[in-house]
PDB file of C-alpha atoms in Angstrom:
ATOM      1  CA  UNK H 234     129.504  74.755 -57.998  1.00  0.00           C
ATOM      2  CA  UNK H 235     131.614  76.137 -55.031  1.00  0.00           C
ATOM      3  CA  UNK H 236     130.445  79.763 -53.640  1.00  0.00           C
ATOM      4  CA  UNK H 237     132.558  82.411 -54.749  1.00  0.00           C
ATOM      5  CA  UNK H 238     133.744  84.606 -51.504  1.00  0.00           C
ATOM      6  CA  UNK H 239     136.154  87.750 -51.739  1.00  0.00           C
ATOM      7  CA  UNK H 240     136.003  90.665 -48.788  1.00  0.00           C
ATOM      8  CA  UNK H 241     134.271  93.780 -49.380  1.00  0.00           C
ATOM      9  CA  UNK H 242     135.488  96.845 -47.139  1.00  0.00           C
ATOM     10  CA  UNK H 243     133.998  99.990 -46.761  1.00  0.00           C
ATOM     11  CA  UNK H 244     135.839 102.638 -45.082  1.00  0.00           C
ATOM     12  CA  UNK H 245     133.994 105.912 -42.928  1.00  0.00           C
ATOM     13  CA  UNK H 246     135.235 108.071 -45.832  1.00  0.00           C
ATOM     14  CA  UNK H 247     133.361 105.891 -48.329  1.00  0.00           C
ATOM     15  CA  UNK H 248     135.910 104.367 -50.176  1.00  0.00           C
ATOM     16  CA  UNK H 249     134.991 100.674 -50.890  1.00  0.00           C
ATOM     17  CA  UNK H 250     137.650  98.195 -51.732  1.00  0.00           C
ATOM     18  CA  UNK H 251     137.168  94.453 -53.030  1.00  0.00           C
ATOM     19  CA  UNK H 252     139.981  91.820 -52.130  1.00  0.00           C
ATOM     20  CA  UNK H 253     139.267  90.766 -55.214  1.00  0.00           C
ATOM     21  CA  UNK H 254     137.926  92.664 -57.945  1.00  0.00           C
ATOM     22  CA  UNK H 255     134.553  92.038 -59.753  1.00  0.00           C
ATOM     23  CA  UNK H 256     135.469  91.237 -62.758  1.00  0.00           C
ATOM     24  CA  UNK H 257     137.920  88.612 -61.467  1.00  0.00           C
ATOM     25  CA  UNK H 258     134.955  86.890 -59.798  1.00  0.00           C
ATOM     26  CA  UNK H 259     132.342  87.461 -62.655  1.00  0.00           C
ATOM     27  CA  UNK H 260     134.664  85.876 -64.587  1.00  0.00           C
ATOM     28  CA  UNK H 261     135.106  82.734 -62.655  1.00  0.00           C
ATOM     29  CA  UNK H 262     131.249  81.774 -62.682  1.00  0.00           C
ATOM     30  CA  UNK H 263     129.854  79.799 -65.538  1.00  0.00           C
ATOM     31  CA  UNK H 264     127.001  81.019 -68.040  1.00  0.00           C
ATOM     32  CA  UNK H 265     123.957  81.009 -65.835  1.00  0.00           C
ATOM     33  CA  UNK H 266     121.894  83.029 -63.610  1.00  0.00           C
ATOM     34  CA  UNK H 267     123.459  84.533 -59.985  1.00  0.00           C
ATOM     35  CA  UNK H 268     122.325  85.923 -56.662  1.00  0.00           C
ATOM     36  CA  UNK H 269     124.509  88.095 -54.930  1.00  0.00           C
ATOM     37  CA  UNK H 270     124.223  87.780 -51.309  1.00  0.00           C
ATOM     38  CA  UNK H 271     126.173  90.873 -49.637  1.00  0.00           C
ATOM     39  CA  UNK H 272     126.107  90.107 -45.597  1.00  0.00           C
ATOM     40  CA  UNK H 273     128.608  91.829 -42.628  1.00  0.00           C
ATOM     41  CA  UNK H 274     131.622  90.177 -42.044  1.00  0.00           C
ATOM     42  CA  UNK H 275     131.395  88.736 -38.635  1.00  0.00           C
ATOM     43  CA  UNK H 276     134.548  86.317 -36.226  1.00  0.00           C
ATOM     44  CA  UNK H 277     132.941  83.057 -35.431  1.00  0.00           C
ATOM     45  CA  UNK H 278     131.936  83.187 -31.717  1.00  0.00           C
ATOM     46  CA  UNK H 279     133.876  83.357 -29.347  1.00  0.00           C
ATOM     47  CA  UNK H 280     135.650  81.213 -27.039  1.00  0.00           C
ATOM     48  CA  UNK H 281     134.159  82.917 -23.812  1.00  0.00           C
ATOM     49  CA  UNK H 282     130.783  83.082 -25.443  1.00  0.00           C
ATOM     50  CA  UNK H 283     130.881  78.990 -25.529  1.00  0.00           C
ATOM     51  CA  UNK H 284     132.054  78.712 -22.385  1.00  0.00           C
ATOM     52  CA  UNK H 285     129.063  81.270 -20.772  1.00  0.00           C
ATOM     53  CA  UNK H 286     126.499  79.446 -22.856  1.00  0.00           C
ATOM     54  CA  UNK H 287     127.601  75.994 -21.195  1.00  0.00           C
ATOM     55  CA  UNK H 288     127.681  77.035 -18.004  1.00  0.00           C
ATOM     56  CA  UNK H 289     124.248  78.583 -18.545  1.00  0.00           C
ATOM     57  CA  UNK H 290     122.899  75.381 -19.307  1.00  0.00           C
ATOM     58  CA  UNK H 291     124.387  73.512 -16.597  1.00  0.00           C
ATOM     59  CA  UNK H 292     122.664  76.049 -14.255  1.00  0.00           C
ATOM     60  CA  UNK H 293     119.644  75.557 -16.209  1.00  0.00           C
ATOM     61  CA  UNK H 294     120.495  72.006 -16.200  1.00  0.00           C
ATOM     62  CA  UNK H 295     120.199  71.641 -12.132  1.00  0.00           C
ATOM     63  CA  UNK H 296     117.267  73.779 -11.549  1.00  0.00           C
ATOM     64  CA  UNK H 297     115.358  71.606 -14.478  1.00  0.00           C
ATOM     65  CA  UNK H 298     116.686  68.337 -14.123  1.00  0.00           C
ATOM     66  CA  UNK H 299     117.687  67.991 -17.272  1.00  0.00           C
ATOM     67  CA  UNK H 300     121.314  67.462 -18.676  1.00  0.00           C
ATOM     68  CA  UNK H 301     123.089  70.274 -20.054  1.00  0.00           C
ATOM     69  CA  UNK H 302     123.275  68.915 -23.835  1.00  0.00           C
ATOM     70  CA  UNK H 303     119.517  68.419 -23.435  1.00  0.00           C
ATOM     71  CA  UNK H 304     119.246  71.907 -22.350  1.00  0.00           C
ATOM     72  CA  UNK H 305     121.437  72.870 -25.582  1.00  0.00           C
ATOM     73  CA  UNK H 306     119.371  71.119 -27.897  1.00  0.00           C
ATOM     74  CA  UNK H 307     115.911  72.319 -26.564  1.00  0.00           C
ATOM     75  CA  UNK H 308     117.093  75.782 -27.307  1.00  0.00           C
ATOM     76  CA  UNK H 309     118.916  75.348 -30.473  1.00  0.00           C
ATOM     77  CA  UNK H 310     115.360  73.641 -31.525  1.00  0.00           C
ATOM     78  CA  UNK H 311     113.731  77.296 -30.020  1.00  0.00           C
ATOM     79  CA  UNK H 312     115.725  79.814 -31.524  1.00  0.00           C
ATOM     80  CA  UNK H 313     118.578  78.347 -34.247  1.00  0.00           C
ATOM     81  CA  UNK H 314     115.165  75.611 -36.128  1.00  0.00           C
ATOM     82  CA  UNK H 315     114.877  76.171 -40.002  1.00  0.00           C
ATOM     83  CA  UNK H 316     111.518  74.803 -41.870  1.00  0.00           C
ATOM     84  CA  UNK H 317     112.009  72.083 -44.076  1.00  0.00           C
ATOM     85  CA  UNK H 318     108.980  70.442 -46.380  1.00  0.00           C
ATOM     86  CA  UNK H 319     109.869  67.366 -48.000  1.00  0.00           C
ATOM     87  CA  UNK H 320     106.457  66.184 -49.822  1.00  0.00           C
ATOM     88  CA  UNK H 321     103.646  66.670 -48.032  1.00  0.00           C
ATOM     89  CA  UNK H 322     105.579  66.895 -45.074  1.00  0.00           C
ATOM     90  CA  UNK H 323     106.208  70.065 -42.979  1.00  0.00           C
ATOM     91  CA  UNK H 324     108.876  69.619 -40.575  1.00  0.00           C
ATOM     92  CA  UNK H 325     111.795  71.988 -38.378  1.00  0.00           C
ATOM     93  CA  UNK H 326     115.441  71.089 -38.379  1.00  0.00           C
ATOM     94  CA  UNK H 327     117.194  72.886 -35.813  1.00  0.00           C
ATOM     95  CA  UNK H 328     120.792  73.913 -36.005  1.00  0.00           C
ATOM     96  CA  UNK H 329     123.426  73.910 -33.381  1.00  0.00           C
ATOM     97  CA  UNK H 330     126.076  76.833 -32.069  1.00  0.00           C
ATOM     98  CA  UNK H 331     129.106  75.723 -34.089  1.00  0.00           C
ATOM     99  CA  UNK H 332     128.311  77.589 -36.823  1.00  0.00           C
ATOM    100  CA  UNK H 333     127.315  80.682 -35.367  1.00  0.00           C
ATOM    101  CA  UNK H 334     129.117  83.707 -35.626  1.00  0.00           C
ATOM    102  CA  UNK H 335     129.849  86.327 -32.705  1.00  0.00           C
ATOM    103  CA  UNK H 336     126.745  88.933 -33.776  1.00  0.00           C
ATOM    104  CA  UNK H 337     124.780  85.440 -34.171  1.00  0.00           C
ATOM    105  CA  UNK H 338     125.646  84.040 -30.918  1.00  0.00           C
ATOM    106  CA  UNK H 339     125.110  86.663 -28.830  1.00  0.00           C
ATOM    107  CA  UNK H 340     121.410  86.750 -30.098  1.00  0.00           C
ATOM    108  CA  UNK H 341     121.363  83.359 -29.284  1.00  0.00           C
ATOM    109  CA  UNK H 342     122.348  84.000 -25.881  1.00  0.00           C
ATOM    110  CA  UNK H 343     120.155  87.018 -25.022  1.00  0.00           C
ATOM    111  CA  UNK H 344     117.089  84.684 -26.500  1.00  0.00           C
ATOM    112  CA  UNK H 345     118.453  81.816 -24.165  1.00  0.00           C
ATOM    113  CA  UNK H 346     118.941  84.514 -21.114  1.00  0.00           C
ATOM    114  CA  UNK H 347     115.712  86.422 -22.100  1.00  0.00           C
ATOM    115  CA  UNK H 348     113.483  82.500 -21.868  1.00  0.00           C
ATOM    116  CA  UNK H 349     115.257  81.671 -18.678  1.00  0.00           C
ATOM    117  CA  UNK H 350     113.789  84.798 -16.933  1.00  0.00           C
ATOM    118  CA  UNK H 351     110.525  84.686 -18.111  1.00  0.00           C
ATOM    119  CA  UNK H 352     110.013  81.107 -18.871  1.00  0.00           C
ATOM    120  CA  UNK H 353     111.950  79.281 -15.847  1.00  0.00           C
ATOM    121  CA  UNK H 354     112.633  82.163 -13.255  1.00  0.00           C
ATOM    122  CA  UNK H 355     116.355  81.744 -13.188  1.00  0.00           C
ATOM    123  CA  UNK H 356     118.675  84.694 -13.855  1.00  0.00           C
ATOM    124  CA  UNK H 357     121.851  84.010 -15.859  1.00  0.00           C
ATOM    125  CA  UNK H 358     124.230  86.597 -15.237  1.00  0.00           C
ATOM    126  CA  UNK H 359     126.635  88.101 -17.818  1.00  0.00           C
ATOM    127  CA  UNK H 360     129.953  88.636 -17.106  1.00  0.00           C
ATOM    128  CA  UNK H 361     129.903  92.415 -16.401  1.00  0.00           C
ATOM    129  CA  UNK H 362     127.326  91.218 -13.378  1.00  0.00           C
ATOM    130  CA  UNK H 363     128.437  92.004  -9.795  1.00  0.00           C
ATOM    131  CA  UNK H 364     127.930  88.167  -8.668  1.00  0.00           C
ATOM    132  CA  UNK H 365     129.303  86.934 -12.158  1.00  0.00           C
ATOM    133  CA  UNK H 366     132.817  85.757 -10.473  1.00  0.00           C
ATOM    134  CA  UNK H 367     130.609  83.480  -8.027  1.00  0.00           C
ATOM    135  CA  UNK H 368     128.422  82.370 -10.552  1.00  0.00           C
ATOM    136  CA  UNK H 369     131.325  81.195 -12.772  1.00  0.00           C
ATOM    137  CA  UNK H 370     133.071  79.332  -9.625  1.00  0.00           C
ATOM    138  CA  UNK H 371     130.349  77.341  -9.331  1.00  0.00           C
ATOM    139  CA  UNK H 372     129.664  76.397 -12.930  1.00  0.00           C
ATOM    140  CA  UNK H 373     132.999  76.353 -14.397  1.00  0.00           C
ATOM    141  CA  UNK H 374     133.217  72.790 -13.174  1.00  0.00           C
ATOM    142  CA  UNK H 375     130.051  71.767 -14.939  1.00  0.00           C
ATOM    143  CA  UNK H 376     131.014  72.357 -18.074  1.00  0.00           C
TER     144      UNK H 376
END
């Protein structure tokens, strides 16, 4: 069976409004039991957020030796992994960036920014950084 979506909005006077209403949805789902999963309505991330994390990488890429998808995959494998266990068998699947949302990705990022410090010694700048500009000349290409 396909998920059944509709927007929720809460206003700051408290007024809640559905896109579609409840009993509209209830009345779509089969005889069965349901969760309801109520999460924050997020954009998928953004265009400039892809573009910062690959030029991360590539910077991460040089000082490592590594490539940049390499670089990519190591860290979706860190800090985007699920657990599977199939059997007796225990296992982590990671997942990659497409998916992510903007609240998601920039998690991602300050995880990938936070490890680079502490792990490798190499500061990524964001773009409100002073040397950001020079940073992004020089990576821009890279990606």
């Amino acid at each position: 069976m396909k998920p059944v979506h509709t927007v929720i909005e809460k206003s700051r006077d408290g007024k809640v409004t559905w896109e579609k209403p409840i009993s509209l949805l209830m009345s779509l789902l089969p005889a069965g039991k349901f969760t309801l999963t109520i999460k924050k309505q997020a954009k998928d991330r953004s265009v400039s957020q892809n573009a910062l994390m690959w030029m991360w990488f590539a910077c991460i890429a040089d000082v490592t030796g590594n490539t940049k998808e390499e670089v990519h995959d190591a860290y979706c494998f860190m800090f985007l992994s699920r657990p599977v266990t199939v059997g007796t068998r225990s296992g982590m699947i990671p997942q990659g960036t497409s998916g992510l949302n903007t609240e998601e990705m920039k998690e991602f990022l300050d995880k990938v920014q936070a490890d680079a410090a502490n792990e490798l010694g190499i500061t990524l700048p964001d773009p409100n950084d002073q040397n950001f500009e020079a940073f992004m000349s020089e990576y821009i290409k890279k990606i």
